[in-house]
Amino acid sequence: MVRIRKTAPVNPPEPDLATVVANLQRQLLEQQQETNRLREQLAQLNQRPQVNEVPPPADQVPPVAPPVPDIPRNDGIPIAPAGVPVDLPPVREDLLYERFRRMKASEFEGTMDPIAADNWLIDIQVILDFMRLTEQEKVLCASFALKKDARHWWMTVQMRRDVTAMSWQDFVAEFRTMYYNREVLAVQQDEFANLKQGTMTVMEAVKKFEQLACLCPELVPSETEKVRRMMKMFRTDIAKQVSAGSSPPTLVSDCVSRAIRAEYWINQDKEARAQIFKAKKEEKAIVKQTQSRQSAETNQKGQTNNPAQGSKQSWRTREKGISRDRDSNEITLRRRTIEETRVITLTTRYVRSAERNIWAFAE
């Protein structure tokens, strides 16, 4: 007799936490929709005048409105149809933090540089707008990114006021009050007013200009004023080419594109001039070296032939050195031309003589 071994019962897999939460929210939404539908029907019955109506037969079933389908979102939370007020349960902080962490937002450690603080605020604003969060959720996510000194500052804000109901505008106001120091801003305003391109490229200067303009919006209230200050910032050679023509730039984008093109052609012209100067310098060095070698050879020959007149010839050579320096290059070219002409002449004579010999032999 064979005994059948009993297998141990297998425990079902534990459901995913996100799936359970999504199912619960869906059930709550369906119940809320059903409640709203019943309330609407009850309100319509109360508004209808009381008239002696014939009751419907017992076998006739009253019509029932079809259920409204749920439209799932990317995160699994259903969206209520338009016109139906729904009170969704509050989002858990751990799920919100997980969504925010996946965005890889930069952290803020509490630097007193207003440009760095403004850059972080702009970056975090873009991420929060993309996530489509409420005002309180924006504040909560932004507080997640505060580290070190910035975290201590946020703790003092929490002790002063209730941050659970704080709006995003209030958070920005508190942040700027702390990290937009007035003294530092005054220095930035002076730097913006006296900003010059100097040795910076056009793109580097424009980047610096935009950073300071964000901190000093009152100095550039319009696009025209911004273009005027940018033209004043550029170097003179670039500003002349940008403003040349019958239609000067009126937009910042047009001004920047013209400045980039002007900088490119100015740099090309400088490189061409540098190459010409380098070639001339090398040519002068070669000529000078050749002249020095020729002078040394001449002095050596004079001293060898007549030692008593060596010093006299050296003096004469030095006296005529200036004129020789001027004419040495031309003399060298003439010598080469004469030698080439002599070779061509000899070759021509040899060819003609060979032709005459051939004709004489043929006759």
Coordinates of C-alpha atoms in Angstrom, one line a residue:
M1 CA 0.0 0.0 0.0
V2 CA 1.5 3.3 -1.2
R3 CA 1.2 6.2 1.1
I4 CA 0.5 9.6 -0.5
R5 CA 2.8 12.2 0.9
K6 CA 0.9 15.3 1.8
T7 CA 2.3 18.5 0.4
A8 CA 2.6 21.5 2.7
P9 CA 0.1 24.3 1.8
V10 CA 1.7 27.1 -0.1
N11 CA 1.1 30.5 1.2
P12 CA -0.2 32.9 -1.4
P13 CA 2.2 35.7 -2.3
E14 CA 1.8 38.9 -0.4
P15 CA 0.1 41.6 -2.4
D16 CA 2.1 44.6 -3.4
L17 CA 1.6 47.6 -1.1
A18 CA 1.1 50.0 -4.1
T19 CA -1.5 47.7 -5.6
V20 CA -3.4 47.4 -2.3
V21 CA -3.5 51.2 -1.9
A22 CA -4.6 51.7 -5.5
N23 CA -7.4 49.1 -5.0
L24 CA -8.6 50.8 -1.8
Q25 CA -8.6 54.2 -3.5
R26 CA -10.5 52.8 -6.4
Q27 CA -13.2 51.3 -4.1
L28 CA -13.5 54.6 -2.2
L29 CA -13.9 56.4 -5.5
E30 CA -16.6 54.1 -6.6
Q31 CA -18.5 54.4 -3.3
Q32 CA -18.2 58.2 -3.5
Q33 CA -19.5 58.2 -7.1
E34 CA -22.5 56.0 -6.1
T35 CA -23.2 58.3 -3.2
N36 CA -23.1 61.4 -5.4
R37 CA -25.4 59.7 -7.9
L38 CA -28.0 58.8 -5.2
R39 CA -27.8 62.4 -3.9
E40 CA -28.5 63.8 -7.3
Q41 CA -31.5 61.5 -7.8
L42 CA -32.8 62.4 -4.3
A43 CA -32.5 66.1 -5.1
Q44 CA -34.3 65.7 -8.4
L45 CA -37.2 63.9 -6.6
N46 CA -37.4 66.7 -4.0
Q47 CA -37.6 69.4 -6.7
R48 CA -40.2 67.6 -8.8
P49 CA -43.8 68.8 -8.0
Q50 CA -46.1 66.3 -6.4
V51 CA -48.5 65.0 -9.1
N52 CA -50.7 62.0 -8.9
E53 CA -48.8 59.7 -11.2
V54 CA -49.7 56.2 -12.1
P55 CA -47.2 53.9 -10.5
P56 CA -45.3 51.8 -13.0
P57 CA -46.2 48.1 -13.3
A58 CA -44.5 45.7 -10.9
D59 CA -42.7 43.9 -13.6
Q60 CA -41.1 47.1 -15.1
V61 CA -37.6 47.7 -13.9
P62 CA -36.7 51.5 -13.6
P63 CA -33.8 52.5 -15.7
V64 CA -30.4 52.7 -14.1
A65 CA -27.7 55.1 -15.2
P66 CA -24.7 53.3 -16.6
P67 CA -21.6 53.4 -14.3
V68 CA -19.0 55.9 -15.2
P69 CA -15.7 54.2 -16.2
D70 CA -12.6 55.0 -14.2
I71 CA -9.7 56.5 -16.1
P72 CA -6.5 55.2 -14.5
R73 CA -3.5 57.5 -14.2
N74 CA 0.1 56.6 -14.5
D75 CA 0.5 56.1 -10.8
G76 CA -2.6 53.9 -10.5
I77 CA -4.9 56.5 -8.9
P78 CA -8.2 56.8 -10.8
I79 CA -9.4 60.3 -11.9
A80 CA -12.9 61.3 -11.3
P81 CA -15.0 62.5 -14.3
A82 CA -15.6 66.1 -14.8
G83 CA -18.3 67.8 -12.7
V84 CA -18.2 65.2 -9.9
P85 CA -16.6 66.4 -6.7
V86 CA -14.5 63.7 -5.1
D87 CA -12.5 63.9 -1.9
L88 CA -9.5 61.7 -2.4
P89 CA -7.7 60.4 0.7
P90 CA -4.5 62.2 1.6
V91 CA -1.4 60.9 -0.2
R92 CA 1.0 59.1 2.1
E93 CA 4.3 60.8 2.7
D94 CA 6.4 57.7 1.8
L95 CA 4.7 57.4 -1.6
L96 CA 5.2 61.1 -2.2
Y97 CA 8.8 61.0 -1.2
E98 CA 9.4 58.0 -3.5
R99 CA 8.0 59.9 -6.5
F100 CA 10.1 63.0 -5.6
R101 CA 13.2 60.9 -5.2
R102 CA 12.9 59.4 -8.6
M103 CA 13.1 62.9 -10.1
K104 CA 16.7 63.2 -8.8
A105 CA 16.3 66.8 -7.6
S106 CA 19.4 68.6 -6.4
E107 CA 19.9 69.2 -2.7
F108 CA 20.4 72.6 -1.0
E109 CA 22.8 73.0 1.8
G110 CA 22.3 76.6 2.7
T111 CA 24.8 78.6 0.8
M112 CA 24.6 82.4 1.1
D113 CA 25.4 82.9 -2.6
P114 CA 22.2 84.4 -4.0
I115 CA 22.9 83.1 -7.5
A116 CA 23.3 79.5 -6.3
A117 CA 20.2 79.8 -4.1
D118 CA 18.2 81.2 -7.1
N119 CA 19.4 78.4 -9.4
W120 CA 18.3 75.8 -6.9
L121 CA 14.9 77.4 -6.4
I122 CA 14.4 77.5 -10.2
D123 CA 15.4 73.8 -10.6
I124 CA 13.1 72.7 -7.8
Q125 CA 10.2 74.8 -9.2
V126 CA 10.5 73.0 -12.5
I127 CA 10.4 69.6 -10.9
L128 CA 7.4 70.4 -8.7
D129 CA 5.4 71.8 -11.6
F130 CA 6.1 68.7 -13.6
M131 CA 4.9 66.5 -10.8
R132 CA 1.6 68.5 -10.6
L133 CA 1.5 68.7 -6.9
T134 CA -0.7 70.7 -4.5
E135 CA 0.7 73.7 -2.6
Q136 CA 1.3 71.7 0.6
E137 CA 2.9 68.8 -1.3
K138 CA 5.3 71.2 -3.0
V139 CA 6.4 72.6 0.4
L140 CA 6.8 69.0 1.7
C141 CA 8.9 67.9 -1.3
A142 CA 11.1 71.0 -1.2
S143 CA 11.7 70.4 2.5
F144 CA 13.0 66.9 1.7
A145 CA 15.8 68.5 -0.4
L146 CA 17.1 70.8 2.4
K147 CA 20.3 69.6 4.0
K148 CA 22.8 70.7 6.6
D149 CA 22.4 74.4 7.4
A150 CA 19.3 74.7 5.3
R151 CA 17.7 71.9 7.3
H152 CA 18.4 73.8 10.6
W153 CA 16.8 76.9 9.1
W154 CA 13.7 74.9 8.1
M155 CA 13.4 73.6 11.7
T156 CA 13.4 77.2 13.0
V157 CA 10.6 78.0 10.5
Q158 CA 8.6 75.0 11.7
M159 CA 8.9 76.3 15.3
R160 CA 7.7 79.8 14.3
R161 CA 4.7 78.8 12.2
D162 CA 2.5 75.9 11.1
V163 CA 4.1 74.6 7.9
T164 CA 1.4 72.0 7.3
A165 CA -0.9 74.6 5.7
M166 CA 1.9 76.7 4.1
S167 CA 1.5 77.6 0.5
W168 CA 4.3 77.5 -2.0
Q169 CA 4.4 81.3 -2.3
D170 CA 4.9 81.5 1.5
F171 CA 7.8 79.0 1.2
V172 CA 9.5 81.1 -1.5
A173 CA 9.1 84.2 0.6
E174 CA 10.6 82.6 3.6
F175 CA 13.4 81.2 1.5
R176 CA 14.3 84.5 -0.2
T177 CA 14.2 86.4 3.2
M178 CA 16.8 84.0 4.5
Y179 CA 19.1 83.4 1.5
Y180 CA 18.7 86.6 -0.5
N181 CA 20.8 88.8 1.8
R182 CA 20.3 92.5 1.1
E183 CA 24.0 93.4 1.4
V184 CA 24.9 90.6 -1.0
L185 CA 22.1 91.7 -3.4
A186 CA 23.4 95.3 -3.3
V187 CA 26.8 94.0 -4.3
Q188 CA 25.2 91.9 -7.1
Q189 CA 23.3 95.0 -8.3
D190 CA 26.5 97.0 -8.5
E191 CA 28.2 94.2 -10.4
F192 CA 25.3 94.0 -12.8
A193 CA 25.3 97.7 -13.4
N194 CA 29.1 97.7 -14.2
L195 CA 29.3 94.3 -15.9
K196 CA 31.7 94.1 -18.9
Q197 CA 32.6 91.2 -21.2
G198 CA 36.3 91.6 -20.9
T199 CA 38.1 88.4 -21.7
M200 CA 34.9 86.3 -21.4
T201 CA 33.3 84.8 -24.5
V202 CA 29.9 85.9 -25.6
M203 CA 28.2 82.9 -24.1
E204 CA 30.0 83.2 -20.7
A205 CA 29.1 86.9 -20.6
V206 CA 25.4 86.3 -21.4
K207 CA 25.2 83.5 -18.8
K208 CA 26.6 85.9 -16.1
F209 CA 24.3 88.6 -17.4
E210 CA 21.2 86.4 -17.1
Q211 CA 22.1 85.2 -13.6
L212 CA 22.5 88.8 -12.3
A213 CA 19.4 89.9 -14.1
C214 CA 17.3 87.3 -12.2
L215 CA 18.5 88.8 -9.0
C216 CA 18.0 92.4 -10.1
P217 CA 14.7 92.4 -12.0
E218 CA 14.0 96.0 -11.2
L219 CA 17.0 97.1 -13.3
V220 CA 15.7 95.4 -16.5
P221 CA 11.9 96.0 -16.4
S222 CA 11.5 95.6 -20.2
E223 CA 13.1 93.7 -23.1
T224 CA 14.4 97.0 -24.6
E225 CA 16.2 97.9 -21.4
K226 CA 17.7 94.4 -21.2
V227 CA 19.0 94.7 -24.8
R228 CA 20.4 98.1 -24.0
R229 CA 22.4 96.9 -21.0
M230 CA 23.6 93.8 -22.9
M231 CA 24.9 96.0 -25.7
K232 CA 26.7 98.1 -23.1
M233 CA 28.2 94.9 -21.6
F234 CA 29.8 93.6 -24.9
R235 CA 33.2 94.6 -26.1
T236 CA 33.4 97.6 -28.5
D237 CA 34.3 95.6 -31.6
I238 CA 31.4 93.2 -31.0
A239 CA 28.9 95.9 -30.1
K240 CA 29.8 97.8 -33.4
Q241 CA 29.0 94.8 -35.5
V242 CA 25.8 93.9 -33.6
S243 CA 24.4 97.4 -33.9
A244 CA 25.5 97.8 -37.5
G245 CA 22.8 97.9 -40.2
S246 CA 19.5 99.6 -40.6
S247 CA 17.7 97.4 -38.0
P248 CA 19.4 97.1 -34.7
P249 CA 18.3 94.2 -32.4
T250 CA 15.3 94.7 -30.3
L251 CA 15.1 91.2 -28.7
V252 CA 17.6 89.5 -26.4
S253 CA 17.7 86.4 -28.6
D254 CA 18.5 88.4 -31.7
C255 CA 21.2 90.4 -29.9
V256 CA 22.9 87.2 -28.6
S257 CA 22.8 85.5 -32.0
R258 CA 24.4 88.6 -33.7
A259 CA 27.0 88.8 -31.0
I260 CA 28.0 85.2 -31.4
R261 CA 28.4 85.6 -35.2
A262 CA 30.4 88.8 -34.7
E263 CA 32.7 87.1 -32.2
Y264 CA 33.3 84.2 -34.6
W265 CA 34.4 86.4 -37.5
I266 CA 36.5 88.6 -35.2
N267 CA 38.3 85.5 -33.9
Q268 CA 38.9 84.3 -37.5
D269 CA 40.4 87.6 -38.5
K270 CA 42.7 87.5 -35.4
E271 CA 43.9 84.0 -36.3
A272 CA 44.6 85.0 -39.9
R273 CA 46.7 88.0 -38.7
A274 CA 48.5 85.9 -36.2
Q275 CA 49.5 83.4 -38.9
I276 CA 50.8 86.2 -41.2
F277 CA 52.8 87.7 -38.4
K278 CA 54.2 84.3 -37.5
A279 CA 55.2 83.6 -41.1
K280 CA 56.9 87.0 -41.4
K281 CA 58.8 86.5 -38.1
E282 CA 60.1 83.1 -39.3
E283 CA 61.2 84.5 -42.6
K284 CA 63.1 87.3 -40.9
A285 CA 64.8 84.8 -38.6
I286 CA 65.9 82.7 -41.6
V287 CA 67.2 85.7 -43.4
K288 CA 69.1 87.0 -40.4
Q289 CA 70.6 83.5 -39.8
T290 CA 71.7 83.3 -43.4
Q291 CA 73.3 86.8 -43.3
S292 CA 75.2 86.0 -40.1
R293 CA 76.6 82.8 -41.6
Q294 CA 77.6 84.6 -44.8
S295 CA 79.3 87.4 -42.8
A296 CA 81.2 84.8 -40.7
E297 CA 82.4 83.1 -43.8
T298 CA 83.5 86.3 -45.4
N299 CA 85.4 87.4 -42.3
Q300 CA 87.1 84.0 -42.0
K301 CA 88.3 84.2 -45.7
G302 CA 89.6 87.7 -45.2
Q303 CA 91.6 86.8 -42.1
T304 CA 93.0 83.7 -43.9
N305 CA 94.2 85.6 -47.0
N306 CA 95.7 88.6 -45.3
P307 CA 95.8 88.6 -41.4
A308 CA 96.9 92.2 -41.4
Q309 CA 93.8 93.4 -43.2
G310 CA 91.5 91.1 -41.3
S311 CA 90.4 93.8 -38.8
K312 CA 90.0 96.3 -41.7
Q313 CA 87.8 93.9 -43.6
S314 CA 85.7 93.2 -40.5
W315 CA 85.2 96.9 -40.1
R316 CA 84.1 97.3 -43.7
T317 CA 81.8 94.3 -43.4
R318 CA 80.1 95.8 -40.3
E319 CA 79.8 99.1 -42.1
K320 CA 78.1 97.5 -45.0
G321 CA 76.0 95.1 -42.9
I322 CA 72.9 97.2 -43.0
S323 CA 72.7 97.3 -46.8
R324 CA 73.6 93.7 -47.1
D325 CA 70.8 92.8 -44.7
R326 CA 68.3 94.5 -47.0
D327 CA 69.5 93.0 -50.2
S328 CA 70.5 89.5 -49.2
N329 CA 67.2 88.0 -49.8
E330 CA 66.9 89.5 -53.3
I331 CA 70.4 88.5 -54.1
T332 CA 69.7 84.9 -53.2
L333 CA 66.6 84.9 -55.4
R334 CA 68.5 86.4 -58.3
R335 CA 71.3 83.7 -58.0
R336 CA 68.7 81.0 -58.1
T337 CA 67.1 82.5 -61.1
I338 CA 70.4 82.9 -62.9
E339 CA 71.3 79.3 -62.2
E340 CA 68.0 78.0 -63.4
T341 CA 68.2 80.1 -66.6
R342 CA 71.8 78.8 -67.2
V343 CA 70.6 75.2 -66.9
I344 CA 67.7 75.8 -69.3
T345 CA 70.0 77.5 -71.8
L346 CA 72.5 74.7 -71.8
T347 CA 69.8 72.1 -72.1
T348 CA 68.3 73.9 -75.1
R349 CA 71.7 74.2 -76.8
Y350 CA 72.3 70.5 -76.3
V351 CA 68.9 69.6 -77.7
R352 CA 69.4 71.7 -80.8
S353 CA 72.9 70.3 -81.4
A354 CA 71.6 66.8 -81.1
E355 CA 68.8 67.6 -83.7
R356 CA 71.4 69.0 -86.2
N357 CA 73.5 65.9 -85.8
I358 CA 70.5 63.7 -86.4
W359 CA 69.5 65.6 -89.6
A360 CA 73.1 65.5 -90.9
F361 CA 73.3 61.8 -90.3
A362 CA 70.0 61.3 -92.1
E363 CA 71.1 63.2 -95.2

